[in-house]
PDB file of C-alpha atoms in Angstrom:
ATOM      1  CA  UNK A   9      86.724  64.094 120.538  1.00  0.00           C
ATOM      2  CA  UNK A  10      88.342  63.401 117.289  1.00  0.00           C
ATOM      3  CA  UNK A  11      89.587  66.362 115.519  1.00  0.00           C
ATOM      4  CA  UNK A  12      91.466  67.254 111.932  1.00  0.00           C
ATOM      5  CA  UNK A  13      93.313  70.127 111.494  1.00  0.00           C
ATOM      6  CA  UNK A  14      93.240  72.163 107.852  1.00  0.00           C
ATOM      7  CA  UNK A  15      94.550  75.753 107.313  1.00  0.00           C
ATOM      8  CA  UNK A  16      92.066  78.427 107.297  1.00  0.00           C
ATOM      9  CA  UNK A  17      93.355  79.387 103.894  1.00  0.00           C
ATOM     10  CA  UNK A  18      95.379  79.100 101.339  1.00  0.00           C
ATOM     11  CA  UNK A  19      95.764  81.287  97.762  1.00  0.00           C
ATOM     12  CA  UNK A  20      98.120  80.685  94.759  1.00  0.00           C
ATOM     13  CA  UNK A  21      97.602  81.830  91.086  1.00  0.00           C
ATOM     14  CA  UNK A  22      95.909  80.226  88.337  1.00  0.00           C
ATOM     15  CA  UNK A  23      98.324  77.689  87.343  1.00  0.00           C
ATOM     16  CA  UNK A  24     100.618  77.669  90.021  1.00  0.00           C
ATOM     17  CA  UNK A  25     100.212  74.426  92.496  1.00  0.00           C
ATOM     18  CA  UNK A  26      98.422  74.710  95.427  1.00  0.00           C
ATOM     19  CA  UNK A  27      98.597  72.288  98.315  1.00  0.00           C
ATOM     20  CA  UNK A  28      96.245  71.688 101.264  1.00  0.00           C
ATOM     21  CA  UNK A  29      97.066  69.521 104.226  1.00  0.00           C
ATOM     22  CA  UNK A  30      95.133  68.097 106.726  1.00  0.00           C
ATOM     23  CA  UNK A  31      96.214  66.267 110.177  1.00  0.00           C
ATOM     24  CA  UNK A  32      94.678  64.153 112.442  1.00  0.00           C
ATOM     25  CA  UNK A  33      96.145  61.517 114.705  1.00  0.00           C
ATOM     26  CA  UNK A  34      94.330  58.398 113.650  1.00  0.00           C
ATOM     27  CA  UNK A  35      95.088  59.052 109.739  1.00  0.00           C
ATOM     28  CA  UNK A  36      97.897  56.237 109.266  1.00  0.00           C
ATOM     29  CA  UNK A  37      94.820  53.765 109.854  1.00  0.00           C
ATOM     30  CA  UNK A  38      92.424  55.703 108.519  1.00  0.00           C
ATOM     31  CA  UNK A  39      91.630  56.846 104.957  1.00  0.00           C
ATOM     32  CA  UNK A  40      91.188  60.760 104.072  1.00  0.00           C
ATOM     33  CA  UNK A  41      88.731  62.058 101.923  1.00  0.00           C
ATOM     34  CA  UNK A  42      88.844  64.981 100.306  1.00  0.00           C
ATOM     35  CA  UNK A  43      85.370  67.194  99.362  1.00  0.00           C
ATOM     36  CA  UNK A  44      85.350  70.688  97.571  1.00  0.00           C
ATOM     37  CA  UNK A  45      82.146  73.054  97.929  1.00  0.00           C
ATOM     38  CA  UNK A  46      81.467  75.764  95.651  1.00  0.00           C
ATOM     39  CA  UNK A  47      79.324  79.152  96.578  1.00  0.00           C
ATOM     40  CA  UNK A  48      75.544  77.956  97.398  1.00  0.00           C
ATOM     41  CA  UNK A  49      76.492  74.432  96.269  1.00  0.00           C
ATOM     42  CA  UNK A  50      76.854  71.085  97.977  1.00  0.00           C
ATOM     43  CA  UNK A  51      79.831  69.069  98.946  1.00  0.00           C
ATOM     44  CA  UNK A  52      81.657  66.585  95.811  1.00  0.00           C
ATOM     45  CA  UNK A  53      83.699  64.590  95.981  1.00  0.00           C
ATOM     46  CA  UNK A  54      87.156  64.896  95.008  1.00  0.00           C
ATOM     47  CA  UNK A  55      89.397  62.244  96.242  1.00  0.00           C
ATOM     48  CA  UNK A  56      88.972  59.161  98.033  1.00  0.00           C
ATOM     49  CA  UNK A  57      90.770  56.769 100.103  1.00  0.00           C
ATOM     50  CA  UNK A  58      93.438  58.996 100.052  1.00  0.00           C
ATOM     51  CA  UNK A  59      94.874  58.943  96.612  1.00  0.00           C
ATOM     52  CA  UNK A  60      92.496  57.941  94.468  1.00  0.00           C
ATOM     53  CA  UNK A  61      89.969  60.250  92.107  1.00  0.00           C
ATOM     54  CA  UNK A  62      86.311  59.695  91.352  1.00  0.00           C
ATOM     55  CA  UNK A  63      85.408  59.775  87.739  1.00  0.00           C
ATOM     56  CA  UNK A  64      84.878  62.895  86.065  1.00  0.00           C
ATOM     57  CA  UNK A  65      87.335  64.823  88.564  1.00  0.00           C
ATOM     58  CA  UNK A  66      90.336  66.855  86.639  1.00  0.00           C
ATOM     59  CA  UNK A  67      93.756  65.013  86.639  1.00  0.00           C
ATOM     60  CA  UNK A  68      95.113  68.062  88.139  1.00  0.00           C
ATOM     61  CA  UNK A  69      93.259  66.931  91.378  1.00  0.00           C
ATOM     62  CA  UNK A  70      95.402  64.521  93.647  1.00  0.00           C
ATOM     63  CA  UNK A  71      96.161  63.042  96.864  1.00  0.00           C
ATOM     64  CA  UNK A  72      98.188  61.687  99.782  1.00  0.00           C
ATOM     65  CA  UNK A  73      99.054  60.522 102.951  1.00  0.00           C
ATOM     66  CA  UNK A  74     101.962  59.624 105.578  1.00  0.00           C
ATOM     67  CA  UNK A  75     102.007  59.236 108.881  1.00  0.00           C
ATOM     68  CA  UNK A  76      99.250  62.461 110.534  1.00  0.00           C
ATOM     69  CA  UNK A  77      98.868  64.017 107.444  1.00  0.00           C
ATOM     70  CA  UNK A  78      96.992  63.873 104.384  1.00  0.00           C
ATOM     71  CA  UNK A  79      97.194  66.514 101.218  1.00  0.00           C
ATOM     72  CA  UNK A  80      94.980  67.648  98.571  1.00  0.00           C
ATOM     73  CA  UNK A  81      97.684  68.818  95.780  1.00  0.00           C
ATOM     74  CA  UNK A  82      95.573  70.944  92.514  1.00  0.00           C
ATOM     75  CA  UNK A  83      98.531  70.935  89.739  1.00  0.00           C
ATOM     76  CA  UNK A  84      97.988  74.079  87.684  1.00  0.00           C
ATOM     77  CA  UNK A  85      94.673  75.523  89.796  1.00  0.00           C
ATOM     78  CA  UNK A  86      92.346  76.976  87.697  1.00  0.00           C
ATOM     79  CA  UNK A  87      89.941  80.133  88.714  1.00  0.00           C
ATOM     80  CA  UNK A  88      87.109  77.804  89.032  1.00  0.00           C
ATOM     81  CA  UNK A  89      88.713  75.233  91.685  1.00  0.00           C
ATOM     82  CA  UNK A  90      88.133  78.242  93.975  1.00  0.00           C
ATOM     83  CA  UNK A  91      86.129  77.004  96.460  1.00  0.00           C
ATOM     84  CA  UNK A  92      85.980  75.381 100.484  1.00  0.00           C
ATOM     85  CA  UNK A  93      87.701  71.887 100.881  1.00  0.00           C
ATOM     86  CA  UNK A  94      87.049  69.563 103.712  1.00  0.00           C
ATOM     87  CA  UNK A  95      89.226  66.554 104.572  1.00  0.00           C
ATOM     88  CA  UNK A  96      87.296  64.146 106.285  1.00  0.00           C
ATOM     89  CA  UNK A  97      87.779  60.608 107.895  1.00  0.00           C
ATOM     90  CA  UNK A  98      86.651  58.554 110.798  1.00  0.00           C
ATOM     91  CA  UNK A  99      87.673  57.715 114.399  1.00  0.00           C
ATOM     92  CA  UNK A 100      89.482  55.384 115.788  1.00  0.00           C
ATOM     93  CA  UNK A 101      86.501  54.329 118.034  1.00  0.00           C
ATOM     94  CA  UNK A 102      85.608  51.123 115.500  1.00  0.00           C
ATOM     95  CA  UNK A 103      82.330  52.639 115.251  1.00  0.00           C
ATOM     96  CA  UNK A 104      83.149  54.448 111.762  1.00  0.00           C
ATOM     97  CA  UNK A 105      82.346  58.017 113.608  1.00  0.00           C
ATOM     98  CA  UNK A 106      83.347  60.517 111.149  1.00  0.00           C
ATOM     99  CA  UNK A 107      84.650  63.865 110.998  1.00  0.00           C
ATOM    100  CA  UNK A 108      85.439  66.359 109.020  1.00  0.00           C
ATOM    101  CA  UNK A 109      88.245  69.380 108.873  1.00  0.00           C
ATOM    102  CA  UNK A 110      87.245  72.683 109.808  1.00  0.00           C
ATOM    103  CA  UNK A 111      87.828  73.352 105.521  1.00  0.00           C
ATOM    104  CA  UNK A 112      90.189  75.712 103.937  1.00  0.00           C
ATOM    105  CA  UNK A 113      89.234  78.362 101.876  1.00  0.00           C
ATOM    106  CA  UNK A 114      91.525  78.317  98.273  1.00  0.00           C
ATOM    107  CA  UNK A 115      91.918  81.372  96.403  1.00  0.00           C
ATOM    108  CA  UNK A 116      93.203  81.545  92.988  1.00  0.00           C
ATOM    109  CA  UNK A 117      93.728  84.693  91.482  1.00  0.00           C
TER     110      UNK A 117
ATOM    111  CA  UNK B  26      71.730  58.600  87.736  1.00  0.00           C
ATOM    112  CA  UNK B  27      71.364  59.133  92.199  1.00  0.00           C
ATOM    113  CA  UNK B  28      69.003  61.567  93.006  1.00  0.00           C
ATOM    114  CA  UNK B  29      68.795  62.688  96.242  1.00  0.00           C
ATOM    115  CA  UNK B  30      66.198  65.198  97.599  1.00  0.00           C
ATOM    116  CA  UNK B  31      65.492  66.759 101.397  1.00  0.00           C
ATOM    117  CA  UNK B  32      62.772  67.752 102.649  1.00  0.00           C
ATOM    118  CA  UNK B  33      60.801  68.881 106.353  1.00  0.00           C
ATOM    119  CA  UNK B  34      62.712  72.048 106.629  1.00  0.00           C
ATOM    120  CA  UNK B  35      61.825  75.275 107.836  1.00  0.00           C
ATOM    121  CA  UNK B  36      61.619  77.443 111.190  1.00  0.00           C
ATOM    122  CA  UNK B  37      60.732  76.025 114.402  1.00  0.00           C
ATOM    123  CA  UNK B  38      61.253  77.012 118.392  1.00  0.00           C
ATOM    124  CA  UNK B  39      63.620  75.761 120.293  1.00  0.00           C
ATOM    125  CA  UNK B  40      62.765  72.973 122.339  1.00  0.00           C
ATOM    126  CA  UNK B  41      60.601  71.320 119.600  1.00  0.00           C
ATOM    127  CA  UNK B  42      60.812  68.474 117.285  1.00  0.00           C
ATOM    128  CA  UNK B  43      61.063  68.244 113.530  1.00  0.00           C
ATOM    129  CA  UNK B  44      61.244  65.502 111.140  1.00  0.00           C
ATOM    130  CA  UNK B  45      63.396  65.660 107.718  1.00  0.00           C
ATOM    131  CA  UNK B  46      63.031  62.985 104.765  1.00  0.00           C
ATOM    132  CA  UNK B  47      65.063  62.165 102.324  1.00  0.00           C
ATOM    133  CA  UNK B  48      64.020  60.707  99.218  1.00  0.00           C
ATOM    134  CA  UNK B  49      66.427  58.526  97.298  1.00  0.00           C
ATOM    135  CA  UNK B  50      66.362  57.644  93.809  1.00  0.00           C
ATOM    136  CA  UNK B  51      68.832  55.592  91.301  1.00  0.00           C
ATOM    137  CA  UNK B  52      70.330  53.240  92.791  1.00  0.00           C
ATOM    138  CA  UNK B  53      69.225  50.163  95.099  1.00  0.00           C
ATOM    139  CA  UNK B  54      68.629  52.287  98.471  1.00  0.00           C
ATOM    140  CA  UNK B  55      68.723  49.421 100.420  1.00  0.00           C
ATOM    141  CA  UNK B  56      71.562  48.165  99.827  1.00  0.00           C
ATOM    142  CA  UNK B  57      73.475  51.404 101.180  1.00  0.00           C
ATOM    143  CA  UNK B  58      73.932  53.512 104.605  1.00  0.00           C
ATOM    144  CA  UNK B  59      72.796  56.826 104.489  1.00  0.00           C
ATOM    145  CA  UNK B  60      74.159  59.550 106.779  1.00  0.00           C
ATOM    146  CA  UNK B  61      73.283  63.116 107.248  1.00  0.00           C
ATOM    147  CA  UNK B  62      75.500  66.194 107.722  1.00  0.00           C
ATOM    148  CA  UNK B  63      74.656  69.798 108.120  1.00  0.00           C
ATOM    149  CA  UNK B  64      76.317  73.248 108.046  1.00  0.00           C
ATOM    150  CA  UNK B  65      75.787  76.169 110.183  1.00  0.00           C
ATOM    151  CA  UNK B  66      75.576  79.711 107.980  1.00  0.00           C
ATOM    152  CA  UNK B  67      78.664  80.794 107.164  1.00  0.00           C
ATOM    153  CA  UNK B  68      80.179  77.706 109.233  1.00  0.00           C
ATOM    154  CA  UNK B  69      81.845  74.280 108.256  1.00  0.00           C
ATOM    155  CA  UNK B  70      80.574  70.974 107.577  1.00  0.00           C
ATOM    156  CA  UNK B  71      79.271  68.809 110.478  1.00  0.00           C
ATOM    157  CA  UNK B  72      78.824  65.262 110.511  1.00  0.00           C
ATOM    158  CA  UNK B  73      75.941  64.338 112.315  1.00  0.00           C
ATOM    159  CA  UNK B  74      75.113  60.478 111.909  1.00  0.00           C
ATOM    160  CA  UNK B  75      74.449  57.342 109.774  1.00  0.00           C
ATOM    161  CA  UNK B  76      72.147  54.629 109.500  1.00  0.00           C
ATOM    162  CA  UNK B  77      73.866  51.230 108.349  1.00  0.00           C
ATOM    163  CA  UNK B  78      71.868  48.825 105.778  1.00  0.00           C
ATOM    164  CA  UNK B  79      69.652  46.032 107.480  1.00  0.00           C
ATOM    165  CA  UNK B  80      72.235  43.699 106.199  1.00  0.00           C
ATOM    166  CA  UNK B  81      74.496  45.219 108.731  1.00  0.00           C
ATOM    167  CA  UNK B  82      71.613  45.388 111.322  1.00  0.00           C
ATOM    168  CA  UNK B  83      70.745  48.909 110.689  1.00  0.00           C
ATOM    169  CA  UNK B  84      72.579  50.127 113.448  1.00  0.00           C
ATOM    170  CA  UNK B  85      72.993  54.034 113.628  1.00  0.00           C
ATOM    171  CA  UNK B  86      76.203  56.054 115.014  1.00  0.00           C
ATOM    172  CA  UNK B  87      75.570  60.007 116.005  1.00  0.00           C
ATOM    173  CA  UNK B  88      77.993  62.852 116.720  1.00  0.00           C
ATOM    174  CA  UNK B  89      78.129  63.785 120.257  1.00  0.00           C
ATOM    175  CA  UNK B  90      76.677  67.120 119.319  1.00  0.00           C
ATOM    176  CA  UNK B  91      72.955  65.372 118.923  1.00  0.00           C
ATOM    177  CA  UNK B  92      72.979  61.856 120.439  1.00  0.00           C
ATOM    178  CA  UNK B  93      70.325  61.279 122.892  1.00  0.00           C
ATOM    179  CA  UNK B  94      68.501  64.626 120.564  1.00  0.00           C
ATOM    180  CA  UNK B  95      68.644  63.433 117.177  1.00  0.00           C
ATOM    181  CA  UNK B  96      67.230  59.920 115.861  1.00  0.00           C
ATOM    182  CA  UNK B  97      67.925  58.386 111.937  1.00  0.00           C
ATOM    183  CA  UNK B  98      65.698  55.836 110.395  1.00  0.00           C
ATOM    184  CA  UNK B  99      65.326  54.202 107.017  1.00  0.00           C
ATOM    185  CA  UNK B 100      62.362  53.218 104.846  1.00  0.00           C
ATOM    186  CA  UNK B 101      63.543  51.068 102.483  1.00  0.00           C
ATOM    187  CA  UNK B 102      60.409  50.374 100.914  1.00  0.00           C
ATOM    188  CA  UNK B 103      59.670  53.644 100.173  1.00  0.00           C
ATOM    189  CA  UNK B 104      63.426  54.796  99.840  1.00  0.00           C
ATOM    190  CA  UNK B 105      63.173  57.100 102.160  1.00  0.00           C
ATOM    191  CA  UNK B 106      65.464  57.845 105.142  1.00  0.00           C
ATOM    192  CA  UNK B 107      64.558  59.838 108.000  1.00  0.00           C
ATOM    193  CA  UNK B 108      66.487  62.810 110.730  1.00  0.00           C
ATOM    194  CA  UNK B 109      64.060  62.759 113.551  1.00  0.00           C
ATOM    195  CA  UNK B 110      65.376  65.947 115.709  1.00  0.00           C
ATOM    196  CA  UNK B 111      63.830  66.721 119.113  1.00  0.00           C
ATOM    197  CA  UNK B 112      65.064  69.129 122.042  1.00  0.00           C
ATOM    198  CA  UNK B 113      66.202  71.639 118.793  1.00  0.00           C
ATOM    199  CA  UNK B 114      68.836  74.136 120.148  1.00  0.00           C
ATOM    200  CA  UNK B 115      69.375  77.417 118.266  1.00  0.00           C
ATOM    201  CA  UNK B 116      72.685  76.253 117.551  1.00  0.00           C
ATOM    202  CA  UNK B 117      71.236  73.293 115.345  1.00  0.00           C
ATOM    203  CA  UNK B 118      70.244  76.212 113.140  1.00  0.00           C
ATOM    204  CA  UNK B 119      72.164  74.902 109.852  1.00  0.00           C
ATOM    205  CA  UNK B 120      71.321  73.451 105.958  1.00  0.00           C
ATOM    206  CA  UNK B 121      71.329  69.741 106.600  1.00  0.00           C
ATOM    207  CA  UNK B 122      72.444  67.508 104.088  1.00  0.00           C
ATOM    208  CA  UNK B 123      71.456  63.904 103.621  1.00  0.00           C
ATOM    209  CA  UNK B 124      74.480  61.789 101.566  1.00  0.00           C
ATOM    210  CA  UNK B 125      74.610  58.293  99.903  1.00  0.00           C
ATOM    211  CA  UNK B 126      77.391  56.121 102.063  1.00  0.00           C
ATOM    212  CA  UNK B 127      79.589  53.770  99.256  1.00  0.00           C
ATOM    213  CA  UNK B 128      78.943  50.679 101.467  1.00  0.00           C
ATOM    214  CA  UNK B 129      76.596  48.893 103.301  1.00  0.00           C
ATOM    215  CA  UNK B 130      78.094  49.311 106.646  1.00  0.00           C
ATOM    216  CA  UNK B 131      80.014  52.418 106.445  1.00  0.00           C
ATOM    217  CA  UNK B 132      82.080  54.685 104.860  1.00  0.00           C
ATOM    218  CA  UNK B 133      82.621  57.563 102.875  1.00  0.00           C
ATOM    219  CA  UNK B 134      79.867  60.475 101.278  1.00  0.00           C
ATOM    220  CA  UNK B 135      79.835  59.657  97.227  1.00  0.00           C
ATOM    221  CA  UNK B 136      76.536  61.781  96.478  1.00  0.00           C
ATOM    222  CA  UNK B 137      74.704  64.360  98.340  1.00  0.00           C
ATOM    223  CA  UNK B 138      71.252  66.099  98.113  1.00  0.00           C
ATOM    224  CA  UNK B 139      71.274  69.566  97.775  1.00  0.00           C
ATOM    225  CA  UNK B 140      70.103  70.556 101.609  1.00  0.00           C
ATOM    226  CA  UNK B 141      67.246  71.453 103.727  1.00  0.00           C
ATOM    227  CA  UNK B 142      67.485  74.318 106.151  1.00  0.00           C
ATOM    228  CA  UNK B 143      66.425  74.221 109.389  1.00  0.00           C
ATOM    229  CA  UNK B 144      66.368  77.563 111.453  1.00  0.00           C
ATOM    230  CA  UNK B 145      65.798  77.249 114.828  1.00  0.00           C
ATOM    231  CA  UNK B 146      64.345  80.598 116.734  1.00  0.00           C
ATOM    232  CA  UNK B 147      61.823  81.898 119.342  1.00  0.00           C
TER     233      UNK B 147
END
């Protein structure tokens, strides 16, 4: 089955930039989403179709993609972007299966 | 503003069935596929299927994990879709979480509800 690949974790300090990556074979035809979840809260949204951000989402939140890999890049990470981030995407299948990464854990402190 | 709100949750024994809703509100249900996606404690995220509109046939697509287990429907009369889960394993244990698709047909989470968990124990 389909699988994307994230690092476990990944910490920085507040206002340093902190990158995550996430790789999966069918994402130079597929688009990568990006999701962040708080403590005890649900998924949002934070970038979509690769690159672009939903309204009301910080500037400092961006993405991209070549070839396997997508990133989630936070420019300046504040204490309160701490959270879990999932990429996610679909198969190849033409069905639209999706998938998510197993979600990285970012630290800033 | 989207409103989205589980329900049907709770404790049941493996090998049973249990039905979750979820009620939709502010926008044109409809017009939109709805999926569902759950977490196991302390795990990640899981997608676990979607239901496309009826102008795209309402067809459904499920994660290996639960087809043949796990059934989704849509009400759209009542805006209302639907996780039918029979056979329940212990390792469907999780907080499922039903999410708005931005299309008709398919594609990507833009709102979620906040979760209903399901714990599934002898």
């Amino acid at each position: 089955s389909y699988e994307l690949t994230q690092p476990p974790s990944v910490s920085v300090s507040p206002g340093q930039t902190a990158r995550i990556t996430c790789s999966g074979d069918a994402l130079p035809k597929k688009y990568a989403y990006w999701y962040q979840q708080k403590s005890g809260q649900a998924p949002v949204l934070v970038i979509y179709e690769d690159s672009k951000r939903p309204s009301g989402i910080p500037e400092r939140f961006s993405g991209s993609s070549s070839g396997t890999m997508a990133t989630l890049t936070i420019s300046g990470a504040q204490v309160e972007d701490e959270a879990d981030y999932y990429c996610y995407s679909t198969d190849s299948s033409g069905n639209h299966r999706g998938v998510f990464g197993g979600g990285t854990k970012l630290t800033v402190l | 503003e989207v409103q989205l709100v589980e329900s049907g949750g709770g404790l049941v024994q493996p090998g049973r069935s249990l039905r979750l809703s979820c009620t939709a509100s502010g926008f044109t249900f409809g017009d939109y596929a709805m999926s569902w996606v759950r977490q196991a404690p302390g795990k990640g995220l899981e997608w676990v299927g979607f239901i496309r509109s009826k102008a795209y046939g309402g067809t459904t697509e499920y994660a290996a994990s639960v087809k043949g287990r796990f059934t989704i429907s849509r009400d759209d009369s009542k805006s209302i879709a639907y996780l039918q889960m029979n056979s329940l394993k212990t390792e469907d244990t999780a907080v499922y979480y039903c999410t708005k698709i931005f299309g008709g047909s398919s594609g990507y989470s833009d709102y979620w509800g906040q979760g209903t968990l399901v714990t599934v124990s002898s």
